[in-house]
PDB file of C-alpha atoms and ligand atoms in Angstrom:
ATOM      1  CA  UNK Q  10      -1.108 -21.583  16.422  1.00  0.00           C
ATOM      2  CA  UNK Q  11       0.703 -19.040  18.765  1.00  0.00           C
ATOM      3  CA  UNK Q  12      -1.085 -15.949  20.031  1.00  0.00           C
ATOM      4  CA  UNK Q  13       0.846 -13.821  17.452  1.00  0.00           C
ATOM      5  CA  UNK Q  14      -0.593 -15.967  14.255  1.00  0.00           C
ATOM      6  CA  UNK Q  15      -2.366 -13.230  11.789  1.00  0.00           C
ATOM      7  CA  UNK Q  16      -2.955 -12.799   8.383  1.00  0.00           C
ATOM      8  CA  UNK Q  17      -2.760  -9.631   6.574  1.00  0.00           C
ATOM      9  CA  UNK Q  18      -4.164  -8.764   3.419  1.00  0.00           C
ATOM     10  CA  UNK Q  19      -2.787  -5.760   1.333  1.00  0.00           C
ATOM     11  CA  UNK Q  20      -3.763  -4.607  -1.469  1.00  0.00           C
ATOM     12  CA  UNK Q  21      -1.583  -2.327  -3.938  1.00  0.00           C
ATOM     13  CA  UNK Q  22      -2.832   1.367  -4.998  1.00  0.00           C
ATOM     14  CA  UNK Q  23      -6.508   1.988  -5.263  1.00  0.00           C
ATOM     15  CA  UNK Q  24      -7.090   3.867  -8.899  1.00  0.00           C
ATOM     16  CA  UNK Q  25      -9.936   6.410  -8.861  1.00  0.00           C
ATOM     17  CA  UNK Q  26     -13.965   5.307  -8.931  1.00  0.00           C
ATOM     18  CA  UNK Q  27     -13.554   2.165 -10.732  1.00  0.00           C
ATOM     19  CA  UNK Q  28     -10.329   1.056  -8.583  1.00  0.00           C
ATOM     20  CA  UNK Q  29     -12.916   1.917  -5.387  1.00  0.00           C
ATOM     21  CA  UNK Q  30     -16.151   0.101  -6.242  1.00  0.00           C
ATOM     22  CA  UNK Q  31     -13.089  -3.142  -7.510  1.00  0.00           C
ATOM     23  CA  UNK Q  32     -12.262  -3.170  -4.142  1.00  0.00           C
ATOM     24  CA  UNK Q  33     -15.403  -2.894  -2.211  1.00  0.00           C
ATOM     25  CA  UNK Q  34     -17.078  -5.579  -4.430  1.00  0.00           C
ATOM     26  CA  UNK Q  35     -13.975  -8.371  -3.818  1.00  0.00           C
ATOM     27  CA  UNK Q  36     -13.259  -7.092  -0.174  1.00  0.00           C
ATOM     28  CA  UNK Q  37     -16.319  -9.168   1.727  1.00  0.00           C
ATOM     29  CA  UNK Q  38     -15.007 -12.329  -0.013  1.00  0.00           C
ATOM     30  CA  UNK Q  39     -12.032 -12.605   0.506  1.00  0.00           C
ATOM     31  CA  UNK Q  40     -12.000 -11.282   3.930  1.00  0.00           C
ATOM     32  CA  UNK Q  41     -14.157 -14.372   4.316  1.00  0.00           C
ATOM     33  CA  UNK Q  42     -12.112 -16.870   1.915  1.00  0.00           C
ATOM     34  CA  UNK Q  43      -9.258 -15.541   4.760  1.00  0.00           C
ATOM     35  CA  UNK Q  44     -10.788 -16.242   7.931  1.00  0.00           C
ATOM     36  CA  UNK Q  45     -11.548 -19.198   7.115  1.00  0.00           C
ATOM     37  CA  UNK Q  46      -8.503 -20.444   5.187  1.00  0.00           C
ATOM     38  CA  UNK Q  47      -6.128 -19.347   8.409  1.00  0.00           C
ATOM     39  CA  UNK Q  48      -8.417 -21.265  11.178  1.00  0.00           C
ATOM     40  CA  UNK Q  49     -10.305 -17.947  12.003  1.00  0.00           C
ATOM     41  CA  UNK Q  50      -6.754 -16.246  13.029  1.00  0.00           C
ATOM     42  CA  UNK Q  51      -7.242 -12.161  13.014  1.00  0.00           C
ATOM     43  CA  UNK Q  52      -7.433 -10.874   9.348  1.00  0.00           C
ATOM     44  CA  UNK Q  53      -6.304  -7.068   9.234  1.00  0.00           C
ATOM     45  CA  UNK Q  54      -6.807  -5.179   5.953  1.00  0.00           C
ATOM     46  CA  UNK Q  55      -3.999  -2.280   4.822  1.00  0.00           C
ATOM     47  CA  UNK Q  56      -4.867  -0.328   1.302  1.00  0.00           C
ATOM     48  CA  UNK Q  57      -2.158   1.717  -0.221  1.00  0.00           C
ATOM     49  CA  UNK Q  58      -5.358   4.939  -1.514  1.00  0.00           C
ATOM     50  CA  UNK Q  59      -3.070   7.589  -3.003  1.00  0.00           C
ATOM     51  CA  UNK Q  60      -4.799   7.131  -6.349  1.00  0.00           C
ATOM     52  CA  UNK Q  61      -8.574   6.624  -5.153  1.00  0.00           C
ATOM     53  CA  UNK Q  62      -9.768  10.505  -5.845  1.00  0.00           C
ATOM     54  CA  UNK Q  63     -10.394  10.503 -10.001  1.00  0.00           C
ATOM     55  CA  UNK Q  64      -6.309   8.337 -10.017  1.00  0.00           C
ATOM     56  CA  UNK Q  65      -4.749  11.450  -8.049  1.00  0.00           C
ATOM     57  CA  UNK Q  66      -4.747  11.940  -3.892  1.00  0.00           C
ATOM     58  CA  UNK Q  67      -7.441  10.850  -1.668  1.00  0.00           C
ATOM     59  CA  UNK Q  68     -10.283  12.959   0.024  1.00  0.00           C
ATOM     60  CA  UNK Q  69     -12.023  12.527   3.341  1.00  0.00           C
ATOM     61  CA  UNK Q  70     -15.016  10.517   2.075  1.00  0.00           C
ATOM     62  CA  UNK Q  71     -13.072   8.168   0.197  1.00  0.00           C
ATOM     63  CA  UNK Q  72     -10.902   7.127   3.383  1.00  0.00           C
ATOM     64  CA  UNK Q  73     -14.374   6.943   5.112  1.00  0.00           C
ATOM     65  CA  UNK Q  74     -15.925   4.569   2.191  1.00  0.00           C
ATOM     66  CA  UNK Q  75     -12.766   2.231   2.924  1.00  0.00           C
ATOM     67  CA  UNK Q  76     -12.555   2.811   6.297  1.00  0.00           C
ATOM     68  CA  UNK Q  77     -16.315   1.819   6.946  1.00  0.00           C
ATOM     69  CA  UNK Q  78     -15.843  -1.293   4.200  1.00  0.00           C
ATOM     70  CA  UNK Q  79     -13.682  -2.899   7.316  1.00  0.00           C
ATOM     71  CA  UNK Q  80     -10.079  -1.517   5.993  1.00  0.00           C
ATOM     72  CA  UNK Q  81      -7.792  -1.284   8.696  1.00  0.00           C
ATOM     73  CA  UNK Q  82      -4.946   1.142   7.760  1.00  0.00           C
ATOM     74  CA  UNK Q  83      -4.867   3.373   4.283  1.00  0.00           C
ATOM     75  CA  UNK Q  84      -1.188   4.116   3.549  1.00  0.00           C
ATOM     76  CA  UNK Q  85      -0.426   6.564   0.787  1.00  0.00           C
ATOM     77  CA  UNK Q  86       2.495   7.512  -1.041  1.00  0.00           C
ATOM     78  CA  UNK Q  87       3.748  10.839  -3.499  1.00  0.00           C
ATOM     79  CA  UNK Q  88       0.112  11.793  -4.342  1.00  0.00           C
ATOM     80  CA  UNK Q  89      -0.803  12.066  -0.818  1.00  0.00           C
ATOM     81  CA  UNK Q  90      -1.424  16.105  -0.560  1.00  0.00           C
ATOM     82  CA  UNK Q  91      -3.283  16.246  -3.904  1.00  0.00           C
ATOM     83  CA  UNK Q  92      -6.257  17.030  -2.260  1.00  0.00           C
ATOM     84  CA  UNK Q  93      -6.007  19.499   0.130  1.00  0.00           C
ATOM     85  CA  UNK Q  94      -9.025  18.877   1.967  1.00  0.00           C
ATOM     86  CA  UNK Q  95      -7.503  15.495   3.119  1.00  0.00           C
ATOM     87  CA  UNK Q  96      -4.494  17.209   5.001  1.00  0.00           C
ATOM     88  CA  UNK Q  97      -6.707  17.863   8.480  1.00  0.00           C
ATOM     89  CA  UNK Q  98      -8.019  14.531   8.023  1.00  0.00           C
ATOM     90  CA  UNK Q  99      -4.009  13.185   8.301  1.00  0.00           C
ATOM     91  CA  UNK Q 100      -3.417  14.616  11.897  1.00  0.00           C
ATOM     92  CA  UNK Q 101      -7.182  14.040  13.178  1.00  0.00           C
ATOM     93  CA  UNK Q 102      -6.879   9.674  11.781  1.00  0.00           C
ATOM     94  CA  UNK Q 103      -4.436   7.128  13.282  1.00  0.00           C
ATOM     95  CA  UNK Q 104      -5.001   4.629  11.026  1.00  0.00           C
ATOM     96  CA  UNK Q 105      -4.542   6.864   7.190  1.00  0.00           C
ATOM     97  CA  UNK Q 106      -0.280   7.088   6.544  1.00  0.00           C
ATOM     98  CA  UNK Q 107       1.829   9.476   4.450  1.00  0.00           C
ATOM     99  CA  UNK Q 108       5.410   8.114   4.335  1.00  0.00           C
ATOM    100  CA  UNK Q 109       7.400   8.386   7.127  1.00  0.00           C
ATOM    101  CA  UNK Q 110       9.985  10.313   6.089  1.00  0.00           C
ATOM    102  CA  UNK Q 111       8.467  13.240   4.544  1.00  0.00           C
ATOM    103  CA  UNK Q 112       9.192  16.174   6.436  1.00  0.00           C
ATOM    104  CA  UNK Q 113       7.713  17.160   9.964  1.00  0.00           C
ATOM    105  CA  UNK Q 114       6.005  20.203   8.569  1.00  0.00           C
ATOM    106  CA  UNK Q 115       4.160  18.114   6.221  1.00  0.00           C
ATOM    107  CA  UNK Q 116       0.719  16.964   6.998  1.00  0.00           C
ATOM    108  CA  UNK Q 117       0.295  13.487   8.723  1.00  0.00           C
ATOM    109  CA  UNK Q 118       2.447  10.883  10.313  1.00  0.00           C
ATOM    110  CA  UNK Q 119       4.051   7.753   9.027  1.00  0.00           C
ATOM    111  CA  UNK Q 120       3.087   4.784  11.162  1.00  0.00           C
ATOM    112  CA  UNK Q 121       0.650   3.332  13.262  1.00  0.00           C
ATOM    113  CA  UNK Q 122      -0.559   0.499  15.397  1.00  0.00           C
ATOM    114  CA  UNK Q 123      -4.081  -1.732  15.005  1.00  0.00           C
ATOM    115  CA  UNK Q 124      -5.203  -4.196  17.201  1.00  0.00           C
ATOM    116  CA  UNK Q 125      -7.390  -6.944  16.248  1.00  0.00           C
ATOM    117  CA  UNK Q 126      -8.070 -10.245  18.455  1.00  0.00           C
ATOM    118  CA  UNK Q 127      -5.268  -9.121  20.679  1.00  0.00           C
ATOM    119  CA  UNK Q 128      -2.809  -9.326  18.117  1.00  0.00           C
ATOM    120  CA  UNK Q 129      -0.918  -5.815  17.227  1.00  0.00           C
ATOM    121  CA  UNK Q 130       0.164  -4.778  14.100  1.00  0.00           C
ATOM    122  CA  UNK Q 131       2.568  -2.052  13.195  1.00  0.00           C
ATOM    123  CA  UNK Q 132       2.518  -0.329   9.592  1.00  0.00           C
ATOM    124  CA  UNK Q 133       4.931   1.678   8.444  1.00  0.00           C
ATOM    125  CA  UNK Q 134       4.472   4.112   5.191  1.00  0.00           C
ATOM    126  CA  UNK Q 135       7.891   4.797   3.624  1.00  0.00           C
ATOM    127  CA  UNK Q 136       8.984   6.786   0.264  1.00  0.00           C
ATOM    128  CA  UNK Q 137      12.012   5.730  -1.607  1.00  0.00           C
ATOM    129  CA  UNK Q 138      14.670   8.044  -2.690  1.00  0.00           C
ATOM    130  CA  UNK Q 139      15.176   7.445  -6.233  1.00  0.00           C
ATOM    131  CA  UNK Q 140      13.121   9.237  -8.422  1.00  0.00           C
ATOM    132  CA  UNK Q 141      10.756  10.467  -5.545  1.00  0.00           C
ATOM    133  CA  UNK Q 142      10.715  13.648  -3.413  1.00  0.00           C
ATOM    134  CA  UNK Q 143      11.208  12.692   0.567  1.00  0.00           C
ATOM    135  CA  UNK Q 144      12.715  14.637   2.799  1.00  0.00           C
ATOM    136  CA  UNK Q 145      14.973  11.971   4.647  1.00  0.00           C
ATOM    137  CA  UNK Q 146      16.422   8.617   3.662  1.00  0.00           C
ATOM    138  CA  UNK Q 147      14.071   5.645   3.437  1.00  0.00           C
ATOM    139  CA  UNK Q 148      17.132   3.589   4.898  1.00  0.00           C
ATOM    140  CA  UNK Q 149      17.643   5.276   8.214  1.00  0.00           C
ATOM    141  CA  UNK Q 150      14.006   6.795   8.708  1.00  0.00           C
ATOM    142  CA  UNK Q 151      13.256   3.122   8.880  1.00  0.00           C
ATOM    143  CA  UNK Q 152      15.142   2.601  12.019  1.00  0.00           C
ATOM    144  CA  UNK Q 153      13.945   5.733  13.770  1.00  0.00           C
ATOM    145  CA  UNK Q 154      10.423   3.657  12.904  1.00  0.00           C
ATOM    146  CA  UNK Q 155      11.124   0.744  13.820  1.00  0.00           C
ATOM    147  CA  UNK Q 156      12.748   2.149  16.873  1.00  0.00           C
ATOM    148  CA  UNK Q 157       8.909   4.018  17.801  1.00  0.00           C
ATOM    149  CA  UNK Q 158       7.426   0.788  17.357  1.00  0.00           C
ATOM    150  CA  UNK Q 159       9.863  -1.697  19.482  1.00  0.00           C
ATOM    151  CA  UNK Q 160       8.003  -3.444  22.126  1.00  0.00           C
ATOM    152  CA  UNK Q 161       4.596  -2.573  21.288  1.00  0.00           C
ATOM    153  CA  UNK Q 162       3.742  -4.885  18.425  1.00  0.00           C
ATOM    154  CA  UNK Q 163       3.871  -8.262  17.151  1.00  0.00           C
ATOM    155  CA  UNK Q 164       3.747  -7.361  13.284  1.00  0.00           C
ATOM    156  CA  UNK Q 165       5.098  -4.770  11.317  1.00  0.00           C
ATOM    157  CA  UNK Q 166       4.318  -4.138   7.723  1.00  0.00           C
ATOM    158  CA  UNK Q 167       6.314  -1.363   5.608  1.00  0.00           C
ATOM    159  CA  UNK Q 168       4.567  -0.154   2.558  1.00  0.00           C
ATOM    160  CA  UNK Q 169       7.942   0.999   0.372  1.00  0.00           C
ATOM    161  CA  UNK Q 170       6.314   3.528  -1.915  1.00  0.00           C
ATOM    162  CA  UNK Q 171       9.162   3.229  -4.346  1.00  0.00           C
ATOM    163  CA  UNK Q 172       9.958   3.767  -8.298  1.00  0.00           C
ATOM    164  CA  UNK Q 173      13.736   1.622  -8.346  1.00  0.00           C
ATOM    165  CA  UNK Q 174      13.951  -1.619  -7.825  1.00  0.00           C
ATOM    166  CA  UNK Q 175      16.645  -1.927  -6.659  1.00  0.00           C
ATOM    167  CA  UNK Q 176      15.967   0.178  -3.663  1.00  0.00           C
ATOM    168  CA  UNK Q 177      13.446  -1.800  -2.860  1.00  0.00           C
ATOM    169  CA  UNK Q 178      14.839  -5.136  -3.195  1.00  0.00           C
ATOM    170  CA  UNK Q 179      17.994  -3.729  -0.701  1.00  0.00           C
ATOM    171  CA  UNK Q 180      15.479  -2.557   1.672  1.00  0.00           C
ATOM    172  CA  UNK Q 181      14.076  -6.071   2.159  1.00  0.00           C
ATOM    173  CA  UNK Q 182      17.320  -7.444   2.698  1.00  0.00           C
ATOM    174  CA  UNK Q 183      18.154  -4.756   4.880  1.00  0.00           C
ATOM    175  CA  UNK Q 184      14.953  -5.488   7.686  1.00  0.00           C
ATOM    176  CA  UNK Q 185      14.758  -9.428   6.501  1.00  0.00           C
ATOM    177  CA  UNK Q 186      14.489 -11.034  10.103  1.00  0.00           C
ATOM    178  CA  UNK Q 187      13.318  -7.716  11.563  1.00  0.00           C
ATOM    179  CA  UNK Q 188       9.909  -6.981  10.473  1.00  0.00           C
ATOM    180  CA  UNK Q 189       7.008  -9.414   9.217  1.00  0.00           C
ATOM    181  CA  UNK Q 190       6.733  -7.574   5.418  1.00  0.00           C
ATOM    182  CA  UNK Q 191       8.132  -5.156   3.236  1.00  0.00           C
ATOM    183  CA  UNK Q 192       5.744  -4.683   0.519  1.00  0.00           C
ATOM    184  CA  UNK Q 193       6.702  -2.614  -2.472  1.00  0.00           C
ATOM    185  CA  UNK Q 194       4.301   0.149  -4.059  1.00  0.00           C
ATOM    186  CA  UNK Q 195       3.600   2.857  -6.571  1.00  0.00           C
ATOM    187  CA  UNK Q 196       4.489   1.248 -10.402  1.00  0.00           C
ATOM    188  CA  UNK Q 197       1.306   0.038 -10.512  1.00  0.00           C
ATOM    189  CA  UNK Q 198       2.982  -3.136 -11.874  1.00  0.00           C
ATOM    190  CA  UNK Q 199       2.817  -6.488 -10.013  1.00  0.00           C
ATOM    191  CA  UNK Q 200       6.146  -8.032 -10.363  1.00  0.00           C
ATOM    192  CA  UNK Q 201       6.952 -11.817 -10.013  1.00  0.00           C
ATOM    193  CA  UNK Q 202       9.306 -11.857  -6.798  1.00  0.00           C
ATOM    194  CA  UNK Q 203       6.660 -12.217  -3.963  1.00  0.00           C
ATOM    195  CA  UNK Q 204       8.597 -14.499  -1.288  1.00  0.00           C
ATOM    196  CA  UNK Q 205       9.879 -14.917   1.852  1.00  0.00           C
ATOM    197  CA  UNK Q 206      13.348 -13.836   2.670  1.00  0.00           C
ATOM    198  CA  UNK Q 207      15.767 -16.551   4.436  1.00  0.00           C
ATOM    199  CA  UNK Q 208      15.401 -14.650   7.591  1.00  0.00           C
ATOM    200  CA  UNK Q 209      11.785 -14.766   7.795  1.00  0.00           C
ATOM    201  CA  UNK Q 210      10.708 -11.501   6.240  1.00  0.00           C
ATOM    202  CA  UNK Q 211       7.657 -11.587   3.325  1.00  0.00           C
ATOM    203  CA  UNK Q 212       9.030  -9.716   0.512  1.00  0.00           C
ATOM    204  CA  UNK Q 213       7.557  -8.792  -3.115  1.00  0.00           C
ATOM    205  CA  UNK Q 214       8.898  -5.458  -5.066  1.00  0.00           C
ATOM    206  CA  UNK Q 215       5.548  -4.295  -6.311  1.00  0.00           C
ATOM    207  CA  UNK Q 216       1.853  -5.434  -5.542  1.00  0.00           C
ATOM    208  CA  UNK Q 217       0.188  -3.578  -8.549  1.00  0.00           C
ATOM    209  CA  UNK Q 218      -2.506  -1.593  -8.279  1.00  0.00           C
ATOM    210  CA  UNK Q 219      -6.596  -2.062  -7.835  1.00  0.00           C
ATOM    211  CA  UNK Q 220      -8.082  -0.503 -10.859  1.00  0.00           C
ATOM    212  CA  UNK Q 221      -8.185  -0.505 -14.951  1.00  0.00           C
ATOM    213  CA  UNK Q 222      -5.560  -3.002 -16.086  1.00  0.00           C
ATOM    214  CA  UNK Q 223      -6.553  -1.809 -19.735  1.00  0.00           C
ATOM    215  CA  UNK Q 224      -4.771   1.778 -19.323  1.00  0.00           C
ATOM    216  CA  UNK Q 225      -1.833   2.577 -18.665  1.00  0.00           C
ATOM    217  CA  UNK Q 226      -1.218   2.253 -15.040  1.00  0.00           C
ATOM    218  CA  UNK Q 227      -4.274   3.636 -14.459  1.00  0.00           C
ATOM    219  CA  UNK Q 228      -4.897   6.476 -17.710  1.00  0.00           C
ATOM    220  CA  UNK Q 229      -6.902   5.925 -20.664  1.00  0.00           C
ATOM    221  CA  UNK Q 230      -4.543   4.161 -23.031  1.00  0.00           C
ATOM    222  CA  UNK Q 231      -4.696   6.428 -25.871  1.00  0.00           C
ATOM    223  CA  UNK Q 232      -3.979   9.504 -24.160  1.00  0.00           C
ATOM    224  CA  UNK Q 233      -1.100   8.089 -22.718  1.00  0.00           C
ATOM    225  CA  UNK Q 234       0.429   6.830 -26.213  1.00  0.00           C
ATOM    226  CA  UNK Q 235      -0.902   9.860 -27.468  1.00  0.00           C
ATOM    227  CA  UNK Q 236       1.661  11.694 -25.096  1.00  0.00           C
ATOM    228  CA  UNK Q 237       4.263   9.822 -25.951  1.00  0.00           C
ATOM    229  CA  UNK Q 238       3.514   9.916 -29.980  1.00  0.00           C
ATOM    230  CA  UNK Q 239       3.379  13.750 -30.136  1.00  0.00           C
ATOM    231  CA  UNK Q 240       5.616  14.995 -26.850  1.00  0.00           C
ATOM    232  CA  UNK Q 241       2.568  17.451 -25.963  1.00  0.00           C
ATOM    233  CA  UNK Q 242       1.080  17.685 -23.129  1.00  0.00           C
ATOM    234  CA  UNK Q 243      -1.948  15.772 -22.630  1.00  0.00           C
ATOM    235  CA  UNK Q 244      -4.759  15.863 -20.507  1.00  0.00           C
ATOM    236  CA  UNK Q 245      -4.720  12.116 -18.814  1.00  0.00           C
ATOM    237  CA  UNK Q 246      -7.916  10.698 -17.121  1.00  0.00           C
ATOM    238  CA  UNK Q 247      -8.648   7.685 -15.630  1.00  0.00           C
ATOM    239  CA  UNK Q 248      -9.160   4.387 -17.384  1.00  0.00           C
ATOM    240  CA  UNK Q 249     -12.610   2.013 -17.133  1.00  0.00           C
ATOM    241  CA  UNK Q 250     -11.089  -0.819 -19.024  1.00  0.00           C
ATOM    242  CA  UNK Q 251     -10.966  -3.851 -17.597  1.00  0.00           C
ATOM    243  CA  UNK Q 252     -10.705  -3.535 -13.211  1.00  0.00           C
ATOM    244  CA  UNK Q 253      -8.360  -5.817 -11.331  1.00  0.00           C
ATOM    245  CA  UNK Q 254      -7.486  -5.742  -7.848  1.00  0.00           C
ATOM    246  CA  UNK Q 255      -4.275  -6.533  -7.140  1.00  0.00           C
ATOM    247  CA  UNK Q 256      -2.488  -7.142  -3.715  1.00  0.00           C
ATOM    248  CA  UNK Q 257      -0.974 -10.055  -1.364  1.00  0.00           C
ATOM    249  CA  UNK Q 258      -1.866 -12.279   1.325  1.00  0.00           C
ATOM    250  CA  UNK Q 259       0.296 -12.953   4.445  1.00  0.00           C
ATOM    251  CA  UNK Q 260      -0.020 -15.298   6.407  1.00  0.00           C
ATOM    252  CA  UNK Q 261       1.819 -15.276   9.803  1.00  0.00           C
ATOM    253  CA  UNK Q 262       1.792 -18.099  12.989  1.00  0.00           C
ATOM    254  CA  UNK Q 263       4.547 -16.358  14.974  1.00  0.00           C
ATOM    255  CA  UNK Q 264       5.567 -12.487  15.760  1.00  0.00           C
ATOM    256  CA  UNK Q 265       7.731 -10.574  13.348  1.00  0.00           C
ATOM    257  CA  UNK Q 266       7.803 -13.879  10.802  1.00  0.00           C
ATOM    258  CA  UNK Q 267       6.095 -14.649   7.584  1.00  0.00           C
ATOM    259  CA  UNK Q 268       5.102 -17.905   6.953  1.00  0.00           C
ATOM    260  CA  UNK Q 269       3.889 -17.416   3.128  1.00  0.00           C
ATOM    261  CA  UNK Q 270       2.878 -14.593   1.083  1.00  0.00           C
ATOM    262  CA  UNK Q 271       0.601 -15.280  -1.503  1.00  0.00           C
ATOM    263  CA  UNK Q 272      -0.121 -12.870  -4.764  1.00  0.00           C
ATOM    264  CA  UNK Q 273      -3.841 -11.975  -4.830  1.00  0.00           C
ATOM    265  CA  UNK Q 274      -4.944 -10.731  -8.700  1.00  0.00           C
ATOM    266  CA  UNK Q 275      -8.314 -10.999  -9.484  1.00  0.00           C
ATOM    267  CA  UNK Q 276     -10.996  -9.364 -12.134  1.00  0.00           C
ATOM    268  CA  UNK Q 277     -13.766  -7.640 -11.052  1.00  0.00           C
ATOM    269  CA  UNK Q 278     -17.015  -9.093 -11.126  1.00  0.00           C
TER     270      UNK Q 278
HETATM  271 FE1  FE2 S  14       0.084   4.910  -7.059  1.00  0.00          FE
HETATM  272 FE1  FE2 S  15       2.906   6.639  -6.169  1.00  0.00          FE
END
């Protein structure tokens, strides 16, 4: 195993209470079922949050909860400033992301570096384009990332907070060969693609999300339908049906390369 060889487990948007408690019950395991699958190689820990305050935002106590539960990095995504009490907590935490190319007024920064074992590992927080409000492209804010990050990690891992697809899928052929993962977020849908690209790069268009699979990505169920039955507007809270937590597993024995990325969906309880 070379001295780059680390595993990274990310799991896909955190949805309210119920999403919380899903993943703090299932995180000690597999942490566990991790280290000692990959021959005790450094295990980091990224959660995508933006939904873990009541399905909207995140507040300071939340990314405390997670950050004490042994989660390395919290990226977030378009719901990031729905709390305002989280945007001090932005600039005063390295290791909690709003997507990198929001605009420099906005609260935060995009990326960061952890260290664990002596292995470093760069994440990078990025917004699509289509159908999402950022101020700057996702394709060339990416290389103005990668650029801060050059020679100071072994790993990087982009969260692409993205609605299209297709967006996505380009943007993991764009950096296949140059980063360890792009890993898609925000549908709140798992989709069936999770592999590595030819050039070494793990790939998967959407991770799902770690909450109530029996809503509707994340809302009570009726309320939604009832939404789209009557066209008024409806007041949506968060579903307690049935919590998964959703996410991959990467597993890494050299820098910037994937060896296998593994989909991770599992009840709670
Ligand atoms: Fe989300
Ligand atoms: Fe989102």
């Amino acid at each position: 195993m070379s001295e780059s060889a680390a595993n990274i487990l990310f799991i896909g948007d955190v949805v309210g209470s119920l999403g919380k408690r899903t993943l703090l019950g299932l995180l000690p395991g597999l942490r566990e079922r991790i280290l000692i699958d990959a021959g005790h190689a450094p295990a980091f820990v990224v959660v995508n949050g933006e939904n873990a305050a009541g399905g909207l935002g995140i507040t300071p106590k939340i990314a405390d909860e997670l950050f004490a539960a042994g989660v390395d990095v919290i990226t977030l995504g378009n719901h990031a400033y729905h709390r305002k009490e989280i945007f001090g907590y932005l600039g005063e935490h390295d290791a909690i992301l709003r997507p990198y190319n929001y605009l420099r007024n906005q609260p935060g920064h995009g990326l960061c570096v952890v260290q664990r074992d002596g292995v470093r590992l760069g994440v990078v927080n990025l917004s699509g384009n289509l159908f999402l409000r950022a101020g700057h492209p996702a394709f060339t804010s990416v290389e103005a990332a990668l650029g801060e990050l050059a020679g100071r990690v072994d790993h990087v891992l982009i969260d692409f907070h993205a609605e299209a697809t297709s967006e996505k899928v380009a943007l993991g052929w764009h950096l296949d060969g140059r980063v360890t993962a792009v890993i898609g977020t925000h549908t709140h849908v798992p989709t069936a693609d999770a592999r590595v690209l030819p050039g070494g790069t793990a790939y998967i268009t959407d991770v799902g999300m770690t909450g109530p699979r029996g809503g509707v990505i994340g809302v009570r169920k009726e309320q939604s339908i009832r939404g789209f039955v009557t066209h008024m507007s409806e007041r949506y809270e968060t579903s307690d049906e049935d919590p998964w937590l959703m996410g991959v597993l990467l597993r890494s024995s050299e820098a910037m390369k994937a060896d296998a990325i593994e989909q991770v969906m599992l009840p709670a309880g």
